[in-house]
PDB file of C-alpha atoms in Angstrom:
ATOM      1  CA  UNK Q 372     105.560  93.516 109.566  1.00 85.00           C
ATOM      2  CA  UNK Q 373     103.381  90.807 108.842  1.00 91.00           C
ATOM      3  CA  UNK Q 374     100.870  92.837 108.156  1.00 93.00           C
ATOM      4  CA  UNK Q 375     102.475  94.946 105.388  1.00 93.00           C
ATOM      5  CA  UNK Q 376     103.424  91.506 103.901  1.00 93.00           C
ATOM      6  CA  UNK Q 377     100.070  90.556 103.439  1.00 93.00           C
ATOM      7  CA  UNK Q 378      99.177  93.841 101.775  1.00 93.00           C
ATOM      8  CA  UNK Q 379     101.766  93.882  99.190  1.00 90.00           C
ATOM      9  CA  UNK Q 380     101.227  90.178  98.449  1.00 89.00           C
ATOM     10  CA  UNK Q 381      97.264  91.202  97.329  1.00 88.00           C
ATOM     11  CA  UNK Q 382      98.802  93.997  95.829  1.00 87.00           C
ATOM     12  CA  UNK Q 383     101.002  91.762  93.449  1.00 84.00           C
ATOM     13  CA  UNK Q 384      97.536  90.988  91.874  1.00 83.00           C
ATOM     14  CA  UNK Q 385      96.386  93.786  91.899  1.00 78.00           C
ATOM     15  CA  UNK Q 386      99.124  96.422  90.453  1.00 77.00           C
ATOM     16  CA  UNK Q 387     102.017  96.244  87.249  1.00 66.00           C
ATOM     17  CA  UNK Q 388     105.156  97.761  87.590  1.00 58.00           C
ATOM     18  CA  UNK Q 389     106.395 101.037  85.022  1.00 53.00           C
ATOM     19  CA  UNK Q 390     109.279 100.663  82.889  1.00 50.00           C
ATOM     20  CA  UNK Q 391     110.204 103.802  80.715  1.00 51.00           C
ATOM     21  CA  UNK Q 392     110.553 101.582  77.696  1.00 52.00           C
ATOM     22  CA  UNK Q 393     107.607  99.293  78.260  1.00 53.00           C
ATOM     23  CA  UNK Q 394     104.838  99.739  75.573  1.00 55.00           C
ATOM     24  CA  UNK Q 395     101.455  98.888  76.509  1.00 54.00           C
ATOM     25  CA  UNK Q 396      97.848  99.530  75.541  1.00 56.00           C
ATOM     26  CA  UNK Q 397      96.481 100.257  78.366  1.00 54.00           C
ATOM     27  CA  UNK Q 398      94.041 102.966  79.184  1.00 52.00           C
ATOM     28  CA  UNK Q 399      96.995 104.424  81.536  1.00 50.00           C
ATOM     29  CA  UNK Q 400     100.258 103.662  79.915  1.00 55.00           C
ATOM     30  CA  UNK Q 401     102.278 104.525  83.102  1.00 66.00           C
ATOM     31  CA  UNK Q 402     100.287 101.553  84.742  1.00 74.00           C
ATOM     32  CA  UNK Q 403      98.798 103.381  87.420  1.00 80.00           C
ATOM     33  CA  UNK Q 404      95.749 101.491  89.052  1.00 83.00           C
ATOM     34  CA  UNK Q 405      93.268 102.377  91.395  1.00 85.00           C
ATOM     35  CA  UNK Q 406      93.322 100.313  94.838  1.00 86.00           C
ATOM     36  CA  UNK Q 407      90.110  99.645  96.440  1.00 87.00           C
ATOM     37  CA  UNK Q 408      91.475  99.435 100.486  1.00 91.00           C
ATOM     38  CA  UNK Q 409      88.165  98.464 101.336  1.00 92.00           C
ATOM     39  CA  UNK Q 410      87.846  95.089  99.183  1.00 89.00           C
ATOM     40  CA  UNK Q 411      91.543  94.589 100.328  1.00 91.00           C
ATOM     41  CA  UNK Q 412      90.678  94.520 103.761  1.00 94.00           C
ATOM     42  CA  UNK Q 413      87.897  92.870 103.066  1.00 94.00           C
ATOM     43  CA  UNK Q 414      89.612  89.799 101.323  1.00 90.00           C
ATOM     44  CA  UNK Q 415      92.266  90.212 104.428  1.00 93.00           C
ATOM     45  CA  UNK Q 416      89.887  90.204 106.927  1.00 95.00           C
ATOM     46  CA  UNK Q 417      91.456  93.163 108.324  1.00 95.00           C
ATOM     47  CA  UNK Q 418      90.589  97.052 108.931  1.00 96.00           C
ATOM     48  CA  UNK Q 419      90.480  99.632 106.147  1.00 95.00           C
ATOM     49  CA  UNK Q 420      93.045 101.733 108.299  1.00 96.00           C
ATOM     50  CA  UNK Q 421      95.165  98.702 108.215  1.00 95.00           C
ATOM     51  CA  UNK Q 422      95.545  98.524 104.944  1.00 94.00           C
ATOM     52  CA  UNK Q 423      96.151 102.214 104.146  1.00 94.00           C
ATOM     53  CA  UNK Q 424      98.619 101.960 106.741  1.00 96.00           C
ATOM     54  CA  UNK Q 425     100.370  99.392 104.833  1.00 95.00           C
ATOM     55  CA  UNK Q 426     100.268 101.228 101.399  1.00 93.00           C
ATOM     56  CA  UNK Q 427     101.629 104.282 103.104  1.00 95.00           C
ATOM     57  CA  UNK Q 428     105.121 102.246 104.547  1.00 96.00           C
ATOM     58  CA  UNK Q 429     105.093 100.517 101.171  1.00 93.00           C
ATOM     59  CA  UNK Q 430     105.059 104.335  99.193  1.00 93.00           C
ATOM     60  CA  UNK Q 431     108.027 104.881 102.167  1.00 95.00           C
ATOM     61  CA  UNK Q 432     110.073 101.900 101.205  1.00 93.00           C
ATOM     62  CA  UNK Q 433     110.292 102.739  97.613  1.00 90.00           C
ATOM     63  CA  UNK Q 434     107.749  99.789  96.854  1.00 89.00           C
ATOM     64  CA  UNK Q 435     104.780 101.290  94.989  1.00 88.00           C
ATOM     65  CA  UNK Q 436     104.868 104.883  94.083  1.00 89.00           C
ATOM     66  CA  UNK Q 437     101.461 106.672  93.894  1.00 90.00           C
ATOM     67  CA  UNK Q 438     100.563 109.317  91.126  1.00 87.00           C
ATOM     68  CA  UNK Q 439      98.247 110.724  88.938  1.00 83.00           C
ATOM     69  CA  UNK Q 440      98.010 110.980  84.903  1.00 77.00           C
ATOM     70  CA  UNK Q 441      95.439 112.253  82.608  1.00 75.00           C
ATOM     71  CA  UNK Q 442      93.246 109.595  82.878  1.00 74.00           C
ATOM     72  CA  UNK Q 443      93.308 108.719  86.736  1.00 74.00           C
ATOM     73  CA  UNK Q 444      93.946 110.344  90.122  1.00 84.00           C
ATOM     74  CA  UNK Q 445      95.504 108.558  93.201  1.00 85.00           C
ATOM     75  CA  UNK Q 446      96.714 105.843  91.261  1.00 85.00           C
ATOM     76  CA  UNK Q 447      99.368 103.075  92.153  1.00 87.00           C
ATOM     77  CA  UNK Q 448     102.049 100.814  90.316  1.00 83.00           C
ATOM     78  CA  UNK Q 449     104.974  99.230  91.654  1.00 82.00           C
ATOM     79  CA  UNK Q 450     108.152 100.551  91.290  1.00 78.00           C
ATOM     80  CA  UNK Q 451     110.494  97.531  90.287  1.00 69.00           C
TER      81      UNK Q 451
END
């Protein structure tokens, strides 16, 4: 949906993607981020629920995978 198009489009600025081999330094080598829904809708000019909504079809689809590591909790990063 449109909707969900919107969302990952903010999200391409706001996550990175994992590779096994990648080599970063990072505080969170696997990449994870933390989303702020609320700025997202925000910038969207849509509702918070919205945009959880959004992130929920995109875990779904295989688009961004959520997860935690030692140094974060209910992080994101895209899967590709």
């Amino acid at each position: 949906k449109k909707m969900d198009y919107r969302v990952f489009l903010m999200l391409l600025t706001e996550l990175e993607g994992y590779s096994p081999t990648m080599r970063s330094n990072r505080p969170d080598p696997k990449n994870f981020t933390k989303i702020d829904t609320e700025r997202i809708a925000s910038k969207l000019g849509v509702y918070k629920e919205d945009v959880k909504t959004s992130i929920k079809k995109l875990i779904n689809e295989g688009i961004i995978e959520k997860g935690n590591t030692t140094n974060m909790k209910n992080g994101y990063r895209f899967t590709f």
